[in-house]
Short mmCIF file of C-alpha atoms in Angstrom, two decimals:
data_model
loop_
_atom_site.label_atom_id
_atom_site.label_comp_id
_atom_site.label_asym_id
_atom_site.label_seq_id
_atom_site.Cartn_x
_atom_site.Cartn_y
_atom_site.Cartn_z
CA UNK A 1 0.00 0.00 0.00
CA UNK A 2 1.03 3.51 -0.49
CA UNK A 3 1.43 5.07 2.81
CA UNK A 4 2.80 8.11 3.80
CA UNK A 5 2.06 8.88 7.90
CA UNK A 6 2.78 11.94 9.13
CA UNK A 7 3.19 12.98 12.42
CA UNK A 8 2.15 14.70 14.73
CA UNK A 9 -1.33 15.59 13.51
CA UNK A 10 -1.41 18.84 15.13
CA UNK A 11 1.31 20.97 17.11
CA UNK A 12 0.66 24.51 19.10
CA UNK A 13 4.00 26.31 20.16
CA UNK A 14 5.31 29.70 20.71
CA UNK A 15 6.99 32.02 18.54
CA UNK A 16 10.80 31.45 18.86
CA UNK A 17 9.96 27.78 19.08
CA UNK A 18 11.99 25.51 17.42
CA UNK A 19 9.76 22.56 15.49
CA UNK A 20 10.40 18.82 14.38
CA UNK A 21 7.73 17.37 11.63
CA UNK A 22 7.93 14.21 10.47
CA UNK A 23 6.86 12.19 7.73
CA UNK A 24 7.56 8.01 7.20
CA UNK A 25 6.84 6.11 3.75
CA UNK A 26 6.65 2.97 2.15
CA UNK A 27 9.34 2.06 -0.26
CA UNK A 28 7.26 1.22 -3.11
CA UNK A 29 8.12 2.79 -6.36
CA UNK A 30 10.34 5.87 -4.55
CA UNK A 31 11.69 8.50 -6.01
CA UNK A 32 11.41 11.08 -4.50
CA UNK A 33 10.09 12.81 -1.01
CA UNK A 34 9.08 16.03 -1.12
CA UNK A 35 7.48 18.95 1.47
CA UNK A 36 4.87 21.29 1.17
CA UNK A 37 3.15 24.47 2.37
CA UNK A 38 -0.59 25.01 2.84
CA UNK A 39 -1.71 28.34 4.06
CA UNK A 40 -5.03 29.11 3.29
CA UNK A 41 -5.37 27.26 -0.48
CA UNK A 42 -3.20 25.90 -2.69
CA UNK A 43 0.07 24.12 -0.88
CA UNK A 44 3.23 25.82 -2.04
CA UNK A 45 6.28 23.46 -2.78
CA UNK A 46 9.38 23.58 -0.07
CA UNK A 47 11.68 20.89 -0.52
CA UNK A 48 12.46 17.84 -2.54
CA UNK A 49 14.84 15.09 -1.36
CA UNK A 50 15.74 12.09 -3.44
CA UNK A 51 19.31 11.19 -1.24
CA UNK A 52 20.01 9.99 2.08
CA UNK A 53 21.53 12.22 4.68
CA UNK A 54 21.95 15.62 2.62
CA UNK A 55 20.01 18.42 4.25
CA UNK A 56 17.97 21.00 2.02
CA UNK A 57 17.67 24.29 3.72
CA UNK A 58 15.78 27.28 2.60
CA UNK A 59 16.26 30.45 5.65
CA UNK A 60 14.86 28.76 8.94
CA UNK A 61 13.57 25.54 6.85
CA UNK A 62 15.64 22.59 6.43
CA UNK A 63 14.61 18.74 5.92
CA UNK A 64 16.67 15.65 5.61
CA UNK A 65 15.73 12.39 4.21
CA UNK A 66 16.96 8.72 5.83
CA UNK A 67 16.44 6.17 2.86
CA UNK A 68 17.12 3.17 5.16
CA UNK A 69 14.62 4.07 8.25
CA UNK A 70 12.33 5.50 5.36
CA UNK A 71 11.34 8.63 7.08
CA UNK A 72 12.19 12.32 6.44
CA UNK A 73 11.92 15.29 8.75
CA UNK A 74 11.10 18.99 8.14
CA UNK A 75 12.89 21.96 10.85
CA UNK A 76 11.67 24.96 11.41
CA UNK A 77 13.87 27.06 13.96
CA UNK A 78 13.05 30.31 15.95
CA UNK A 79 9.29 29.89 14.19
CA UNK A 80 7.06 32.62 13.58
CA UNK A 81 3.13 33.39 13.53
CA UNK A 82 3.76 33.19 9.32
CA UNK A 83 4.85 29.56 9.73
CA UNK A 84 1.05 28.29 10.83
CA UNK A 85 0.14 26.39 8.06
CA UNK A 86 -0.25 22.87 7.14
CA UNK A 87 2.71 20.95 6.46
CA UNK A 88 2.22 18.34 3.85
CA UNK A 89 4.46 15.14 2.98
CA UNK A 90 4.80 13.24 -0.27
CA UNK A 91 6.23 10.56 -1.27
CA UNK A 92 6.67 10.60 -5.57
CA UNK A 93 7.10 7.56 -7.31
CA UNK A 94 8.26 6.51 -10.65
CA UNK A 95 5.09 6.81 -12.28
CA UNK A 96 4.86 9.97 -11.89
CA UNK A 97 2.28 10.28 -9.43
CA UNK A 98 2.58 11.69 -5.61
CA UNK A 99 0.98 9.91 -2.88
CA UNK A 100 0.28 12.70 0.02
CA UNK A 101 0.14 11.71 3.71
CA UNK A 102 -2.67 13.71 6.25
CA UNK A 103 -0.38 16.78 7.30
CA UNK A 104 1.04 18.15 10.40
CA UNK A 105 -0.67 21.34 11.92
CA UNK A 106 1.21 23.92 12.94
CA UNK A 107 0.07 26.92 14.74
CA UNK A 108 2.63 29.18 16.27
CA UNK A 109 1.14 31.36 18.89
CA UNK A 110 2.80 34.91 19.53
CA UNK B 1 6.13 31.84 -15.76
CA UNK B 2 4.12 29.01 -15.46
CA UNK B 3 0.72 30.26 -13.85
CA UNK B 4 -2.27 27.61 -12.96
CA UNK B 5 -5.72 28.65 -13.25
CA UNK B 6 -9.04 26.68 -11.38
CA UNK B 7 -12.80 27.93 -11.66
CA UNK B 8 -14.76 28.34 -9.59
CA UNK B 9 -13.64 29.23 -6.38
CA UNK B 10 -16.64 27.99 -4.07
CA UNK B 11 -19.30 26.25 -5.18
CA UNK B 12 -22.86 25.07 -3.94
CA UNK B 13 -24.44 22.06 -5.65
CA UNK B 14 -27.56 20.36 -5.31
CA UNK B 15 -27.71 16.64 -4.75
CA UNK B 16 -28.23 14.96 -8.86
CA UNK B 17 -26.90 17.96 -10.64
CA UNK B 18 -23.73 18.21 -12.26
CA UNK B 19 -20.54 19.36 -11.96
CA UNK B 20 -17.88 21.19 -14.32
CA UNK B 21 -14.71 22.40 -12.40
CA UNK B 22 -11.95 23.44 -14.93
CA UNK B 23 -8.27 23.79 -15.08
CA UNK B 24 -5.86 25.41 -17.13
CA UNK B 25 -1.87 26.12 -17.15
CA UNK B 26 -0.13 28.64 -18.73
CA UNK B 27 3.40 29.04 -19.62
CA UNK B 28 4.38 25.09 -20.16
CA UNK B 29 4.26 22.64 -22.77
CA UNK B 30 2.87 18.84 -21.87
CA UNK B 31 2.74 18.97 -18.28
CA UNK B 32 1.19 16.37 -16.64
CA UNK B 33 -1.63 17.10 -14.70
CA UNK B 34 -3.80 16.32 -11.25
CA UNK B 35 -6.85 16.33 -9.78
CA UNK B 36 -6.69 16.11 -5.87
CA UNK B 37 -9.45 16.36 -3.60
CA UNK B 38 -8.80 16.80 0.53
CA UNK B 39 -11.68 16.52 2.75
CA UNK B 40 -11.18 18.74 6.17
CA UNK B 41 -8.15 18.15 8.14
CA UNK B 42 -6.79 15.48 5.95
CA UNK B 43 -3.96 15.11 2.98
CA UNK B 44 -4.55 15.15 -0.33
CA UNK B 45 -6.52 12.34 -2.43
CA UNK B 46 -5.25 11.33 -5.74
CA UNK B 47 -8.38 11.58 -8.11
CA UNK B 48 -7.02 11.49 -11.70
CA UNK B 49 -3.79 12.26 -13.65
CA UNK B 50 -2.88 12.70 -17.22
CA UNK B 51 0.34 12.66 -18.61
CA UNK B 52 -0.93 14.11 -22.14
CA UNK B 53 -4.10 14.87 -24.21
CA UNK B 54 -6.74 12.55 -23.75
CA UNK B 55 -5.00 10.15 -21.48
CA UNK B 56 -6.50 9.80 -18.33
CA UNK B 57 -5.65 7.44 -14.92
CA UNK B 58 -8.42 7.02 -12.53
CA UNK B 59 -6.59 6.38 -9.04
CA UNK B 60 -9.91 5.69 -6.75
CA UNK B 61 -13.35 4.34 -8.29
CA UNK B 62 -15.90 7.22 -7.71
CA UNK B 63 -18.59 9.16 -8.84
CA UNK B 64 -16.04 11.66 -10.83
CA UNK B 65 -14.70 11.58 -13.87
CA UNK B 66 -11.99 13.61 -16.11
CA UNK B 67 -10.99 15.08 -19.25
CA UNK B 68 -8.19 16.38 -20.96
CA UNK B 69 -8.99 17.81 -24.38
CA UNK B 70 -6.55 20.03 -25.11
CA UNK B 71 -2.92 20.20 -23.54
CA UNK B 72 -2.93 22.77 -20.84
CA UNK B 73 -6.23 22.12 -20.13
CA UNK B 74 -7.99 19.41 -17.39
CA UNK B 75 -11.91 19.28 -16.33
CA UNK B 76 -13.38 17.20 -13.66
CA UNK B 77 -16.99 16.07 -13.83
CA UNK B 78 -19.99 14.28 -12.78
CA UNK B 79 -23.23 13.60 -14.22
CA UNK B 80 -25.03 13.73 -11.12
CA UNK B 81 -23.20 14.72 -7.80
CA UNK B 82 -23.44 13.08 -4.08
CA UNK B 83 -23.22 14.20 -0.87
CA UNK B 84 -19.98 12.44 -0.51
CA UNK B 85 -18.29 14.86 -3.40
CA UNK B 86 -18.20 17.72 -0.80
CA UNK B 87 -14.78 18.88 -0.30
CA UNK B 88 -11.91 20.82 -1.32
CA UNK B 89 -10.50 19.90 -4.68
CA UNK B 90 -7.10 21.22 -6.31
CA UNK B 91 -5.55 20.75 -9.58
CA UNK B 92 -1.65 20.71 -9.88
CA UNK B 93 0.59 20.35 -12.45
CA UNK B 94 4.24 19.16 -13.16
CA UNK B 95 6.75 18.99 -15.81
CA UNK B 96 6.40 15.96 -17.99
CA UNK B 97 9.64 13.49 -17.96
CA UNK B 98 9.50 12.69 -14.34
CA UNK B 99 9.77 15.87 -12.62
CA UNK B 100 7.93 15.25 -9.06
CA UNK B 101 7.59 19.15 -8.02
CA UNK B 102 4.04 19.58 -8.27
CA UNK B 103 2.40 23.42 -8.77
CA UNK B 104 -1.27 24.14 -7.45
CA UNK B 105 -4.28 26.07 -8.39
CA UNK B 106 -5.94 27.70 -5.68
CA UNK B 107 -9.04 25.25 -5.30
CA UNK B 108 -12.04 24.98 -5.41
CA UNK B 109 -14.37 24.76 -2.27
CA UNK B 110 -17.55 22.22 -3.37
CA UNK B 111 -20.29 21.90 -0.75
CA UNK B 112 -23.32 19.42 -1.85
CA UNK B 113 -26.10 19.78 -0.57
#
C-alpha cells in the first residue's frame, strides 16, 4: 500500500519555538520525497529530497531524508506566527504520481 | 512563468446535478496534470492524472470523472453529484519526464447539498 504517515497531527507552540515534523513512507516505487506548504489554499512546494543524509535548507527551513529508516523530517527554527500552516508530505514515485500523507498542523502562537 | 488557473472558487451544488470544475496552465508545454481532492483536516486524495491529451488514470473508483482535451487544459466532472463529493478539490501540475515538483491552483471549495 502507499502510505505516507505523518506525524504529529497537530502541534501549538510559541513564537521562537523551534519545530520537528515528520513524515515516514513505504518504499514502493520511490523516487522522490518532497514537502509542502498550505496556508489558506493551494500548498506551495518547499523541498524535494531524493538522497540519504543531505540536508535542504531554505532560511529557517531545512529537511533531511533517511532512505534506510524511510522517514524524512522537516525543521523549522526560531518559528514565527507566518509559519502556521499545514505541512504536507509526499512521497513521488516513478510513475509519476505523488501519494500525500494527512499533514502536520502547525500553529505558532505569539 | 508558469501560472495555474481553477474555476470556480466555491461552489454550492444540489444533490443529482452536475458538476464542471476546470483547469488550465499557462506558460508550459505537456505537463502532466492532477486532480486532488482533501476533505477537512486530511492530505490530499489522488483523483485522476494525465500525462498528455486525452490520457487519463483514474486512481480511486468514484462518482467523478476527467478530461483532458486540449494540452494545458484538465476538467473534472460528474453527471449527477453526491453528498460524498463535498470537499476541497485542487488541480496541480508538473513537468512531464519525471519531474515530481508539483504546482497548485488555488481550489475549489464544493459543498453538496
Amino acid at each position: 500500500e502507499d502510505k505516507v504517515v505523518q506525524s504529529p497531527l497537530s502541534l501549538v507552540v510559541h513564537e521562537g519555538d523551534t519545530v520537528t515534523l515528520n513524515c515516514s513512507y513505504e518504499v514502493t516505487n520511490f523516487r522522490s520525497l518532497l514537502w509542502y506548504k498550505q496556508e489558506k489554499k493551494a500548498p506551495t512546494f518547499l523541498f524535494m529530497l531524493t538522497s540519504s543524509g543531505i540536508e535542504k535548507k531554505s532560511g529557517r527551513l531545512s529537511s533531511i531524508l533517511d532512505k534506510k529508516e524511510l522517514f524524512s523530517i522537516l525543521n523549522i527554527t526560531a518559528t514565527q506566527t507566518g509559519d502556521s500552516a499545514i505541512y504536507l508530505c509526499a512521497r513521488g514515485t516513478n510513475a509519476g504520481k505523488s501519494t500525500f500523507g494527512d499533514g502536520t498542523t502547525l500553529t505558532v502562537k505569539p | 512563468s508558469q501560472t495555474i488557473h481553477q474555476w470556480p472558487a466555491t461552489l454550492v451544488q444540489p444533490v443529482g446535478s452536475p458538476l464542471s470544475l476546470e483547469c488550465t496552465v499557462e506558460g508550459t508545454s505537456n505537463p502532466n496534470l492532477y486532480w486532488y481532492r482533501q476533505a477537512a483536516g486530511r492530505g490530499l486524495q489522488l483523483l485522476f492524472y494525465s500525462v498528455g491529451i486525452g490520457q487519463i488514470s483514474s486512481e480511486v473508483p468514484q462518482n467523478l470523472s476527467a478530461s483532458r482535451p486540449q494540452d494545458r487544459q484538465f476538467i473534472l466532472s460528474s453527471k449527477k453529484l453526491l453528498l460524498s463529493d463535498s470537499g476541497f478539490y485542487l488541480c496541480a501540475w508538473a513537468g512531464g519526464g519525471g519531474t515530481d515538483t508539483q504546482y497548485f491552483g488555488p481550489g475549489t471549495r464544493l459543498t453538496v447539498l
